[in-house]
Structure formats: structure tokens, C-alpha cells
PDB file of C-alpha atoms in Angstrom:
ATOM      1  CA  MET A1354      17.847 -35.475 -41.287  1.00 47.00           C
ATOM      2  CA  ARG A1355      14.653 -34.064 -42.699  1.00 43.00           C
ATOM      3  CA  ARG A1356      12.929 -34.327 -39.307  1.00 43.00           C
ATOM      4  CA  HIS A1357      15.790 -32.367 -37.695  1.00 39.00           C
ATOM      5  CA  LEU A1358      15.556 -29.749 -40.349  1.00 37.00           C
ATOM      6  CA  THR A1359      11.931 -29.334 -39.805  1.00 39.00           C
ATOM      7  CA  ALA A1360      12.439 -28.962 -36.021  1.00 38.00           C
ATOM      8  CA  ILE A1361      15.166 -26.347 -36.522  1.00 37.00           C
ATOM      9  CA  VAL A1362      12.821 -24.326 -38.833  1.00 36.00           C
ATOM     10  CA  ILE A1363      10.027 -24.364 -36.344  1.00 40.00           C
ATOM     11  CA  VAL A1364      12.287 -23.361 -33.490  1.00 37.00           C
ATOM     12  CA  ALA A1365      13.752 -20.505 -35.536  1.00 40.00           C
ATOM     13  CA  ALA A1366      10.326 -19.268 -36.533  1.00 42.00           C
ATOM     14  CA  THR A1367       9.131 -19.498 -33.011  1.00 40.00           C
ATOM     15  CA  LEU A1368      12.016 -17.434 -31.670  1.00 37.00           C
ATOM     16  CA  CYS A1369      11.464 -14.866 -34.317  1.00 39.00           C
ATOM     17  CA  ALA A1370       7.805 -14.546 -33.465  1.00 40.00           C
ATOM     18  CA  VAL A1371       8.465 -14.281 -29.778  1.00 37.00           C
ATOM     19  CA  ILE A1372      11.147 -11.652 -30.247  1.00 35.00           C
ATOM     20  CA  ILE A1373       8.785  -9.568 -32.345  1.00 34.00           C
ATOM     21  CA  VAL A1374       6.125  -9.824 -29.628  1.00 36.00           C
ATOM     22  CA  VAL A1375       8.376  -9.093 -26.734  1.00 37.00           C
ATOM     23  CA  ALA A1376      10.384  -6.313 -28.475  1.00 34.00           C
ATOM     24  CA  SER A1377       7.151  -4.625 -29.501  1.00 33.00           C
ATOM     25  CA  GLY A1378       5.807  -4.775 -25.915  1.00 36.00           C
ATOM     26  CA  ALA A1379       9.131  -3.552 -24.396  1.00 33.00           C
ATOM     27  CA  ARG A1380       9.379  -0.666 -26.875  1.00 29.00           C
ATOM     28  CA  GLN A1381       5.772   0.450 -26.134  1.00 31.00           C
ATOM     29  CA  VAL A1382       6.328   0.324 -22.391  1.00 30.00           C
ATOM     30  CA  ALA A1383       9.578   2.331 -22.786  1.00 31.00           C
ATOM     31  CA  ASP A1384       8.225   5.159 -25.002  1.00 32.00           C
ATOM     32  CA  GLY A1385       4.539   5.183 -23.919  1.00 32.00           C
ATOM     33  CA  THR A1386       3.182   4.403 -27.488  1.00 29.00           C
ATOM     34  CA  SER A1387       0.987   1.524 -26.529  1.00 30.00           C
ATOM     35  CA  THR A1388      -2.258   1.473 -28.450  1.00 26.00           C
ATOM     36  CA  GLY A1389      -4.066   0.044 -25.493  1.00 29.00           C
ATOM     37  CA  ASP A1390      -6.475   1.939 -23.256  1.00 27.00           C
ATOM     38  CA  ALA A1391      -4.106   1.929 -20.255  1.00 27.00           C
ATOM     39  CA  VAL A1392      -1.144   4.033 -21.476  1.00 24.00           C
ATOM     40  CA  VAL A1393       0.857   5.411 -18.637  1.00 27.00           C
ATOM     41  CA  ALA A1394       0.087   9.113 -18.559  1.00 28.00           C
ATOM     42  CA  ALA A1395       0.195  12.028 -15.969  1.00 28.00           C
ATOM     43  CA  PRO A1396      -3.112  12.101 -14.051  1.00 29.00           C
ATOM     44  CA  THR A1397      -5.381  14.997 -14.710  1.00 31.00           C
ATOM     45  CA  GLY A1398      -7.776  16.221 -11.993  1.00 32.00           C
ATOM     46  CA  PRO A1399      -8.915  13.538  -9.573  1.00 33.00           C
ATOM     47  CA  ARG A1400      -8.228  10.607 -11.970  1.00 35.00           C
ATOM     48  CA  ARG A1401      -5.701   8.036 -10.956  1.00 39.00           C
ATOM     49  CA  PRO A1402      -3.068   6.437 -13.256  1.00 41.00           C
ATOM     50  CA  GLN A1403      -4.259   3.140 -14.690  1.00 41.00           C
ATOM     51  CA  PRO A1404      -1.801   0.265 -14.183  1.00 44.00           C
ATOM     52  CA  GLN A1405      -0.720  -1.480 -17.285  1.00 42.00           C
ATOM     53  CA  GLY A1406       0.195  -5.159 -17.269  1.00 43.00           C
ATOM     54  CA  LEU A1407       2.532  -6.939 -19.685  1.00 46.00           C
ATOM     55  CA  PHE A1408      -0.327  -7.956 -22.020  1.00 47.00           C
ATOM     56  CA  GLY A1409      -1.542  -4.376 -22.155  1.00 47.00           C
ATOM     57  CA  THR A1410       1.762  -3.507 -23.979  1.00 51.00           C
ATOM     58  CA  VAL A1411       1.991  -6.266 -26.409  1.00 56.00           C
ATOM     59  CA  ASP A1412       1.191  -5.884 -30.094  1.00 66.00           C
ATOM     60  CA  VAL A1413      -1.929  -8.083 -30.179  1.00 61.00           C
ATOM     61  CA  ALA A1414      -1.719  -8.301 -34.055  1.00 66.00           C
ATOM     62  CA  ALA A1415       1.798  -9.618 -33.806  1.00 69.00           C
ATOM     63  CA  ALA A1416       0.742 -12.015 -31.124  1.00 64.00           C
ATOM     64  CA  ARG A1417      -2.034 -13.426 -33.289  1.00 67.00           C
ATOM     65  CA  ARG A1418       0.339 -13.788 -36.240  1.00 74.00           C
ATOM     66  CA  SER A1419       2.743 -15.833 -34.052  1.00 80.00           C
ATOM     67  CA  MET A1420       0.035 -18.164 -32.665  1.00 88.00           C
ATOM     68  CA  ALA A1421       0.011 -20.511 -35.646  1.00 86.00           C
ATOM     69  CA  THR A1422       3.795 -20.849 -35.441  1.00 89.00           C
ATOM     70  CA  LEU A1423       3.697 -21.381 -31.657  1.00 91.00           C
ATOM     71  CA  GLU A1424       0.933 -24.001 -31.937  1.00 91.00           C
ATOM     72  CA  ARG A1425       3.025 -25.896 -34.394  1.00 90.00           C
ATOM     73  CA  ALA A1426       6.037 -25.725 -32.192  1.00 90.00           C
ATOM     74  CA  ARG A1427       4.005 -27.010 -29.240  1.00 91.00           C
ATOM     75  CA  THR A1428       2.592 -29.834 -31.301  1.00 91.00           C
ATOM     76  CA  ALA A1429       6.080 -30.815 -32.309  1.00 93.00           C
ATOM     77  CA  ASN A1430       7.369 -30.511 -28.701  1.00 92.00           C
ATOM     78  CA  PRO A1431       4.468 -31.234 -26.407  1.00 91.00           C
ATOM     79  CA  HIS A1432       6.753 -31.548 -23.324  1.00 94.00           C
ATOM     80  CA  ASN A1433       8.670 -28.291 -23.922  1.00 95.00           C
ATOM     81  CA  VAL A1434       7.532 -25.880 -21.168  1.00 95.00           C
ATOM     82  CA  ARG A1435       8.932 -22.825 -22.957  1.00 94.00           C
ATOM     83  CA  PHE A1436       6.779 -23.479 -26.027  1.00 93.00           C
ATOM     84  CA  VAL A1437       3.720 -24.024 -23.888  1.00 95.00           C
ATOM     85  CA  LEU A1438       4.374 -20.839 -22.030  1.00 95.00           C
ATOM     86  CA  ASP A1439       5.064 -18.793 -25.224  1.00 93.00           C
ATOM     87  CA  LEU A1440       1.756 -20.103 -26.659  1.00 94.00           C
ATOM     88  CA  ALA A1441      -0.104 -19.297 -23.386  1.00 95.00           C
ATOM     89  CA  ASP A1442       1.320 -15.817 -23.429  1.00 92.00           C
ATOM     90  CA  ALA A1443       0.150 -15.272 -26.988  1.00 90.00           C
ATOM     91  CA  TYR A1444      -3.334 -16.491 -26.163  1.00 92.00           C
ATOM     92  CA  ALA A1445      -3.457 -14.101 -23.256  1.00 92.00           C
ATOM     93  CA  ALA A1446      -2.252 -11.259 -25.323  1.00 87.00           C
ATOM     94  CA  ALA A1447      -5.049 -11.979 -27.798  1.00 86.00           C
ATOM     95  CA  GLN A1448      -7.539 -12.138 -24.912  1.00 89.00           C
ATOM     96  CA  ARG A1449      -8.320 -15.822 -25.683  1.00 93.00           C
ATOM     97  CA  HIS A1450      -8.627 -16.404 -21.916  1.00 95.00           C
ATOM     98  CA  GLY A1451      -9.956 -19.925 -22.009  1.00 96.00           C
ATOM     99  CA  ASP A1452      -7.055 -21.062 -24.196  1.00 96.00           C
ATOM    100  CA  ALA A1453      -4.618 -19.182 -22.152  1.00 96.00           C
ATOM    101  CA  LEU A1454      -5.855 -20.758 -18.843  1.00 96.00           C
ATOM    102  CA  ALA A1455      -5.596 -24.208 -20.347  1.00 97.00           C
ATOM    103  CA  ALA A1456      -2.115 -23.617 -21.667  1.00 97.00           C
ATOM    104  CA  TYR A1457      -0.782 -22.124 -18.369  1.00 97.00           C
ATOM    105  CA  LYS A1458      -2.248 -25.089 -16.515  1.00 97.00           C
ATOM    106  CA  ASP A1459      -0.565 -27.385 -18.983  1.00 97.00           C
ATOM    107  CA  ALA A1460       2.709 -25.622 -18.300  1.00 96.00           C
ATOM    108  CA  LEU A1461       2.271 -26.022 -14.582  1.00 97.00           C
ATOM    109  CA  ALA A1462       1.488 -29.757 -15.099  1.00 97.00           C
ATOM    110  CA  LEU A1463       4.749 -30.114 -16.946  1.00 96.00           C
ATOM    111  CA  SER A1464       6.675 -27.928 -14.366  1.00 96.00           C
ATOM    112  CA  PRO A1465       4.816 -27.693 -11.036  1.00 96.00           C
ATOM    113  CA  GLY A1466       5.330 -24.325  -9.354  1.00 94.00           C
ATOM    114  CA  HIS A1467       6.843 -22.650 -12.364  1.00 97.00           C
ATOM    115  CA  PRO A1468       6.824 -18.973 -11.504  1.00 97.00           C
ATOM    116  CA  ASN A1469       6.187 -17.612 -15.057  1.00 97.00           C
ATOM    117  CA  ALA A1470       3.313 -19.965 -15.537  1.00 97.00           C
ATOM    118  CA  SER A1471       1.891 -19.063 -12.192  1.00 97.00           C
ATOM    119  CA  VAL A1472       2.124 -15.372 -12.989  1.00 97.00           C
ATOM    120  CA  GLY A1473       0.481 -15.868 -16.344  1.00 97.00           C
ATOM    121  CA  LEU A1474      -2.293 -17.817 -14.755  1.00 97.00           C
ATOM    122  CA  ALA A1475      -2.820 -15.135 -12.121  1.00 97.00           C
ATOM    123  CA  ARG A1476      -2.945 -12.492 -14.911  1.00 96.00           C
ATOM    124  CA  VAL A1477      -5.675 -14.318 -16.762  1.00 97.00           C
ATOM    125  CA  TRP A1478      -7.708 -14.793 -13.478  1.00 97.00           C
ATOM    126  CA  HIS A1479      -7.415 -11.015 -12.953  1.00 97.00           C
ATOM    127  CA  ALA A1480      -8.546 -10.305 -16.514  1.00 95.00           C
ATOM    128  CA  LYS A1481     -11.596 -12.561 -15.806  1.00 94.00           C
ATOM    129  CA  GLY A1482     -12.358 -10.673 -12.573  1.00 95.00           C
ATOM    130  CA  ASP A1483     -11.113 -13.310 -10.066  1.00 96.00           C
ATOM    131  CA  ASP A1484      -8.815 -10.923  -8.163  1.00 96.00           C
ATOM    132  CA  GLU A1485      -8.788 -12.694  -4.928  1.00 96.00           C
ATOM    133  CA  ARG A1486      -7.531 -15.923  -6.581  1.00 97.00           C
ATOM    134  CA  ALA A1487      -4.949 -13.941  -8.549  1.00 97.00           C
ATOM    135  CA  VAL A1488      -3.711 -12.163  -5.390  1.00 97.00           C
ATOM    136  CA  ARG A1489      -3.259 -15.369  -3.414  1.00 97.00           C
ATOM    137  CA  LEU A1490      -1.290 -16.966  -6.340  1.00 97.00           C
ATOM    138  CA  LEU A1491       0.928 -13.940  -6.890  1.00 98.00           C
ATOM    139  CA  GLU A1492       1.650 -13.677  -3.209  1.00 97.00           C
ATOM    140  CA  ARG A1493       2.828 -17.312  -3.183  1.00 97.00           C
ATOM    141  CA  VAL A1494       5.076 -16.672  -6.141  1.00 97.00           C
ATOM    142  CA  VAL A1495       6.616 -13.547  -4.445  1.00 97.00           C
ATOM    143  CA  GLN A1496       7.126 -15.450  -1.276  1.00 97.00           C
ATOM    144  CA  ALA A1497       8.910 -18.372  -3.167  1.00 97.00           C
ATOM    145  CA  PHE A1498      10.752 -16.123  -5.601  1.00 97.00           C
ATOM    146  CA  PRO A1499      11.394 -12.692  -4.004  1.00 96.00           C
ATOM    147  CA  GLY A1500      13.307 -11.479  -6.937  1.00 96.00           C
ATOM    148  CA  HIS A1501      10.644 -12.248  -9.566  1.00 97.00           C
ATOM    149  CA  GLN A1502      10.093  -8.735 -10.928  1.00 97.00           C
ATOM    150  CA  GLN A1503       6.976  -9.570 -13.011  1.00 97.00           C
ATOM    151  CA  ALA A1504       5.263 -11.294 -10.109  1.00 97.00           C
ATOM    152  CA  ARG A1505       5.640  -8.174  -7.929  1.00 97.00           C
ATOM    153  CA  TYR A1506       4.630  -5.872 -10.781  1.00 97.00           C
ATOM    154  CA  GLU A1507       1.467  -7.890 -11.491  1.00 97.00           C
ATOM    155  CA  LEU A1508       0.618  -8.198  -7.853  1.00 97.00           C
ATOM    156  CA  ALA A1509       0.864  -4.402  -7.596  1.00 97.00           C
ATOM    157  CA  ARG A1510      -1.487  -4.051 -10.534  1.00 96.00           C
ATOM    158  CA  VAL A1511      -4.153  -6.265  -9.054  1.00 97.00           C
ATOM    159  CA  LEU A1512      -3.877  -4.588  -5.663  1.00 97.00           C
ATOM    160  CA  PHE A1513      -4.197  -1.154  -7.324  1.00 96.00           C
ATOM    161  CA  SER A1514      -7.329  -2.346  -9.025  1.00 95.00           C
ATOM    162  CA  ARG A1515      -8.748  -3.432  -5.664  1.00 95.00           C
ATOM    163  CA  GLY A1516      -8.191   0.032  -4.278  1.00 94.00           C
ATOM    164  CA  ARG A1517      -5.226  -1.065  -2.084  1.00 95.00           C
ATOM    165  CA  ILE A1518      -3.131   1.930  -3.227  1.00 94.00           C
ATOM    166  CA  ALA A1519      -0.419   1.907  -0.568  1.00 94.00           C
ATOM    167  CA  ALA A1520       0.157  -1.796  -0.912  1.00 96.00           C
ATOM    168  CA  ALA A1521       0.362  -1.500  -4.673  1.00 96.00           C
ATOM    169  CA  ARG A1522       2.800   1.395  -4.475  1.00 95.00           C
ATOM    170  CA  GLU A1523       5.108  -0.526  -2.141  1.00 96.00           C
ATOM    171  CA  MET A1524       4.959  -3.574  -4.445  1.00 97.00           C
ATOM    172  CA  TRP A1525       5.851  -1.329  -7.445  1.00 96.00           C
ATOM    173  CA  VAL A1526       8.753   0.056  -5.431  1.00 96.00           C
ATOM    174  CA  LYS A1527      10.187  -3.353  -4.911  1.00 97.00           C
ATOM    175  CA  ALA A1528       9.591  -4.320  -8.512  1.00 97.00           C
ATOM    176  CA  ALA A1529      11.451  -1.302  -9.771  1.00 96.00           C
ATOM    177  CA  GLU A1530      14.279  -2.012  -7.463  1.00 97.00           C
ATOM    178  CA  ILE A1531      14.875  -5.591  -8.778  1.00 97.00           C
ATOM    179  CA  ASP A1532      15.943  -4.271 -12.209  1.00 96.00           C
ATOM    180  CA  PRO A1533      15.437  -0.529 -12.686  1.00 95.00           C
ATOM    181  CA  ALA A1534      16.746  -0.664 -16.267  1.00 96.00           C
ATOM    182  CA  SER A1535      14.180  -3.267 -17.546  1.00 96.00           C
ATOM    183  CA  ALA A1536      10.911  -2.317 -19.219  1.00 95.00           C
ATOM    184  CA  LEU A1537       8.951  -3.534 -16.184  1.00 95.00           C
ATOM    185  CA  GLY A1538      11.276  -1.717 -13.829  1.00 96.00           C
ATOM    186  CA  ARG A1539      10.847   1.586 -15.640  1.00 96.00           C
ATOM    187  CA  SER A1540       7.058   1.034 -15.783  1.00 96.00           C
ATOM    188  CA  ALA A1541       6.986   0.189 -12.124  1.00 95.00           C
ATOM    189  CA  GLN A1542       8.860   3.395 -11.306  1.00 95.00           C
ATOM    190  CA  ASP A1543       6.537   5.355 -13.416  1.00 95.00           C
ATOM    191  CA  PHE A1544       3.616   4.218 -11.231  1.00 94.00           C
ATOM    192  CA  VAL A1545       5.615   4.878  -8.064  1.00 95.00           C
ATOM    193  CA  ASP A1546       6.221   8.459  -9.269  1.00 94.00           C
ATOM    194  CA  LEU A1547       2.628   9.006 -10.385  1.00 92.00           C
ATOM    195  CA  LEU A1548       1.251   7.768  -7.126  1.00 90.00           C
ATOM    196  CA  SER A1549       3.706  10.010  -5.263  1.00 85.00           C
ATOM    197  CA  ASP A1550       2.550  13.019  -7.307  1.00 74.00           C
ATOM    198  CA  THR A1551      -1.150  12.251  -6.766  1.00 69.00           C
ATOM    199  CA  ALA A1552      -0.499  11.842  -2.952  1.00 60.00           C
ATOM    200  CA  ALA A1553       1.288  15.227  -2.796  1.00 54.00           C
ATOM    201  CA  PRO A1554      -0.997  18.167  -1.395  1.00 53.00           C
TER     202      PRO A1554
END
């Protein structure tokens, strides 16, 4: 009985921590109040809009606070893919890239081909400068899961950073079409609009 009560407390705490992180990120994408360097803003002069990924919009302090809870949850449930992925996302948000890579790989070992783990892994590769590897993995995810909005969004972001503007815009268009009302859908549409504005004479 005591063991079950402990597990329930850990799960409840984990869910609260994840909700805080996700809600904070979604709110910041929606209203443009992210404290990161890559806030979506109208371009001025020759500058281009800077794509912002999911981790660019997460409250890093909240992610750090949730890590201890997520680590306990993972220890108590080492085969639970969701806990491993939540912890990997928190590590990535806190820019603990080595820990994030290890956790995403652990998630893929538990669930080979898991699209969210693959997207997370690609995001960390991009953050570490391995864009070619990130693009290859994201393209595989998009091919296997055409409706995976985050994969399309992240692929657009990496393509944009490589100067492949037209391909990035096309991928953002598709990402926005998947779920226009979601935070990622609205953010993707913002980039489509900004790129359309910069392309106008």
C-alpha cells in the first residue's frame, strides 16, 4: 500500500512539473513573451526572422526545477518511455545536451523508432551543430509519420539555419496545416508570413 502511494505521489508531481513546463512554453509561443534570444519578431532591414524551436520557448528555470522530480520518476519506472522522454526534454531545455542525448537514446532503446524521441534527438544534434545528421533523422520521421507536426516544424528550423529558405518555408506551411490552432501551428504560420513578407518586393 505504501509503495503504491509513493508511486502515485511521484506520478502526480511529474505531471504537475510537465504541465508547468509545457504551459509556460505554449503561452510564450502564443504571446511572443519568450525570454530567449529567438523571439519571433517582424524583420527590420535585411535581417531575417530567427526560427525558434520548442526548447527556445520553455521556461528553463521551471525545467530545472522539474528535473529532480522527473529523475525520481524515471528511477522508479525505468521502463516507462514517457518518463524517460519527459526527462530528456527537461535536460534539453536546460541545455544539458549530453544528458539529453543519453536519455533520448534510452527512450529509443525502449521504443525503437519512437517519433518524439527521434525529434528530440535531432533537436539536440542541431543544437550541437550536427545539422546534417539532424536533417536525415527528421526527414525519416516525416516520411514515416507525415502528420507529426513537431518533426516538420523542427525540420524547417534546421533547413532555415542551413540557408535552405524555400524548403524551410514549405515545411513550415505543412506544419501549420496539420494543426493551425496549436502553439506550433501558430508559430509555423508566423514564420510562413514573415518569410512571405521578406520575399515581397
